[in-house]
Amino acid sequence: LETGRFIDEFRNPLNGHVRYSLGMAYLEIGLYDRAAEEIQQAAALEPQQQDYQFGLGEIYEKLKLDEPAAASFQAAIALYPY
């Protein structure tokens, strides 16, 4: 029963953590556009997650998108300013 629930959570497109994890996996293998799509979705689902904002900043850096990268890093800092 626990395994079935885990699989359901993994398949759930509305699960921010799953979207973020998939995005970070894409980042690791160099699929930056796909990584950005997944982590943008994660951030839209759970905008208060600092890790998602930081992850977007990393991806935008790889894509040479300086302004969006800076905005994502600033959003991450704003969530946890200490």
PDB file of C-alpha atoms in Angstrom:
ATOM      1  CA  LEU A   1       0.000   0.000   0.000  1.00  0.00           C
ATOM      2  CA  GLU A   2       2.793   2.445   0.828  1.00  0.00           C
ATOM      3  CA  THR A   3       4.546   1.695  -2.460  1.00  0.00           C
ATOM      4  CA  GLY A   4       1.346   2.325  -4.387  1.00  0.00           C
ATOM      5  CA  ARG A   5       0.875   5.694  -2.709  1.00  0.00           C
ATOM      6  CA  PHE A   6       4.501   6.612  -3.457  1.00  0.00           C
ATOM      7  CA  ILE A   7       4.010   5.769  -7.120  1.00  0.00           C
ATOM      8  CA  ASP A   8       0.823   7.854  -7.227  1.00  0.00           C
ATOM      9  CA  GLU A   9       2.706  10.810  -5.727  1.00  0.00           C
ATOM     10  CA  PHE A  10       5.508  10.373  -8.246  1.00  0.00           C
ATOM     11  CA  ARG A  11       3.084  10.377 -11.149  1.00  0.00           C
ATOM     12  CA  ASN A  12       1.231  13.419  -9.827  1.00  0.00           C
ATOM     13  CA  PRO A  13       2.033  16.407 -12.070  1.00  0.00           C
ATOM     14  CA  LEU A  14       0.876  18.708  -9.271  1.00  0.00           C
ATOM     15  CA  ASN A  15       3.609  17.540  -6.906  1.00  0.00           C
ATOM     16  CA  GLY A  16       6.201  20.328  -6.770  1.00  0.00           C
ATOM     17  CA  HIS A  17       8.898  18.159  -5.233  1.00  0.00           C
ATOM     18  CA  VAL A  18       8.629  15.621  -8.043  1.00  0.00           C
ATOM     19  CA  ARG A  19       8.754  18.353 -10.689  1.00  0.00           C
ATOM     20  CA  TYR A  20      11.780  19.917  -8.967  1.00  0.00           C
ATOM     21  CA  SER A  21      13.591  16.567  -8.726  1.00  0.00           C
ATOM     22  CA  LEU A  22      12.945  15.852 -12.379  1.00  0.00           C
ATOM     23  CA  GLY A  23      14.164  19.321 -13.299  1.00  0.00           C
ATOM     24  CA  MET A  24      17.375  18.859 -11.339  1.00  0.00           C
ATOM     25  CA  ALA A  25      17.937  15.514 -13.067  1.00  0.00           C
ATOM     26  CA  TYR A  26      17.549  17.252 -16.434  1.00  0.00           C
ATOM     27  CA  LEU A  27      20.021  19.895 -15.250  1.00  0.00           C
ATOM     28  CA  GLU A  28      22.571  17.215 -14.390  1.00  0.00           C
ATOM     29  CA  ILE A  29      22.437  15.727 -17.883  1.00  0.00           C
ATOM     30  CA  GLY A  30      22.498  19.087 -19.648  1.00  0.00           C
ATOM     31  CA  LEU A  31      18.869  19.321 -20.775  1.00  0.00           C
ATOM     32  CA  TYR A  32      18.539  22.889 -19.560  1.00  0.00           C
ATOM     33  CA  ASP A  33      15.340  23.849 -21.377  1.00  0.00           C
ATOM     34  CA  ARG A  34      13.516  20.813 -19.998  1.00  0.00           C
ATOM     35  CA  ALA A  35      15.002  21.471 -16.562  1.00  0.00           C
ATOM     36  CA  ALA A  36      13.695  25.032 -16.660  1.00  0.00           C
ATOM     37  CA  GLU A  37      10.210  23.855 -17.641  1.00  0.00           C
ATOM     38  CA  GLU A  38       9.997  21.379 -14.768  1.00  0.00           C
ATOM     39  CA  ILE A  39      11.345  23.713 -12.118  1.00  0.00           C
ATOM     40  CA  GLN A  40       9.167  26.583 -13.337  1.00  0.00           C
ATOM     41  CA  GLN A  41       6.194  24.270 -12.810  1.00  0.00           C
ATOM     42  CA  ALA A  42       7.455  23.320  -9.342  1.00  0.00           C
ATOM     43  CA  ALA A  43       7.886  26.986  -8.431  1.00  0.00           C
ATOM     44  CA  ALA A  44       4.396  27.792  -9.707  1.00  0.00           C
ATOM     45  CA  LEU A  45       2.948  24.994  -7.559  1.00  0.00           C
ATOM     46  CA  GLU A  46       4.931  25.883  -4.447  1.00  0.00           C
ATOM     47  CA  PRO A  47       6.192  29.477  -4.732  1.00  0.00           C
ATOM     48  CA  GLN A  48       7.472  29.546  -1.148  1.00  0.00           C
ATOM     49  CA  GLN A  49      10.101  26.849  -1.781  1.00  0.00           C
ATOM     50  CA  GLN A  50      13.486  28.532  -1.745  1.00  0.00           C
ATOM     51  CA  ASP A  51      15.176  25.534  -3.395  1.00  0.00           C
ATOM     52  CA  TYR A  52      12.954  25.849  -6.457  1.00  0.00           C
ATOM     53  CA  GLN A  53      13.855  29.508  -6.923  1.00  0.00           C
ATOM     54  CA  PHE A  54      17.546  28.764  -6.434  1.00  0.00           C
ATOM     55  CA  GLY A  55      17.343  25.858  -8.905  1.00  0.00           C
ATOM     56  CA  LEU A  56      15.804  28.155 -11.487  1.00  0.00           C
ATOM     57  CA  GLY A  57      18.667  30.570 -10.964  1.00  0.00           C
ATOM     58  CA  GLU A  58      21.171  27.790 -11.629  1.00  0.00           C
ATOM     59  CA  ILE A  59      19.406  26.752 -14.813  1.00  0.00           C
ATOM     60  CA  TYR A  60      19.054  30.300 -16.078  1.00  0.00           C
ATOM     61  CA  GLU A  61      22.796  30.761 -15.533  1.00  0.00           C
ATOM     62  CA  LYS A  62      23.461  27.704 -17.692  1.00  0.00           C
ATOM     63  CA  LEU A  63      21.167  29.149 -20.356  1.00  0.00           C
ATOM     64  CA  LYS A  64      23.054  32.486 -20.156  1.00  0.00           C
ATOM     65  CA  LEU A  65      19.873  34.278 -19.053  1.00  0.00           C
ATOM     66  CA  ASP A  66      21.443  36.693 -16.608  1.00  0.00           C
ATOM     67  CA  GLU A  67      18.406  38.774 -15.680  1.00  0.00           C
ATOM     68  CA  PRO A  68      16.085  35.816 -14.962  1.00  0.00           C
ATOM     69  CA  ALA A  69      18.927  34.128 -13.049  1.00  0.00           C
ATOM     70  CA  ALA A  70      19.416  37.202 -10.872  1.00  0.00           C
ATOM     71  CA  ALA A  71      15.662  37.494 -10.287  1.00  0.00           C
ATOM     72  CA  SER A  72      15.447  33.838  -9.239  1.00  0.00           C
ATOM     73  CA  PHE A  73      18.382  34.146  -6.861  1.00  0.00           C
ATOM     74  CA  GLN A  74      16.854  37.315  -5.398  1.00  0.00           C
ATOM     75  CA  ALA A  75      13.532  35.505  -4.949  1.00  0.00           C
ATOM     76  CA  ALA A  76      15.340  32.681  -3.137  1.00  0.00           C
ATOM     77  CA  ILE A  77      17.086  35.152  -0.829  1.00  0.00           C
ATOM     78  CA  ALA A  78      13.811  36.974  -0.164  1.00  0.00           C
ATOM     79  CA  LEU A  79      12.236  33.729   1.021  1.00  0.00           C
ATOM     80  CA  TYR A  80      15.019  33.159   3.579  1.00  0.00           C
ATOM     81  CA  PRO A  81      16.900  36.434   4.050  1.00  0.00           C
ATOM     82  CA  TYR A  82      19.078  35.328   6.969  1.00  0.00           C
TER      83      TYR A  82
END
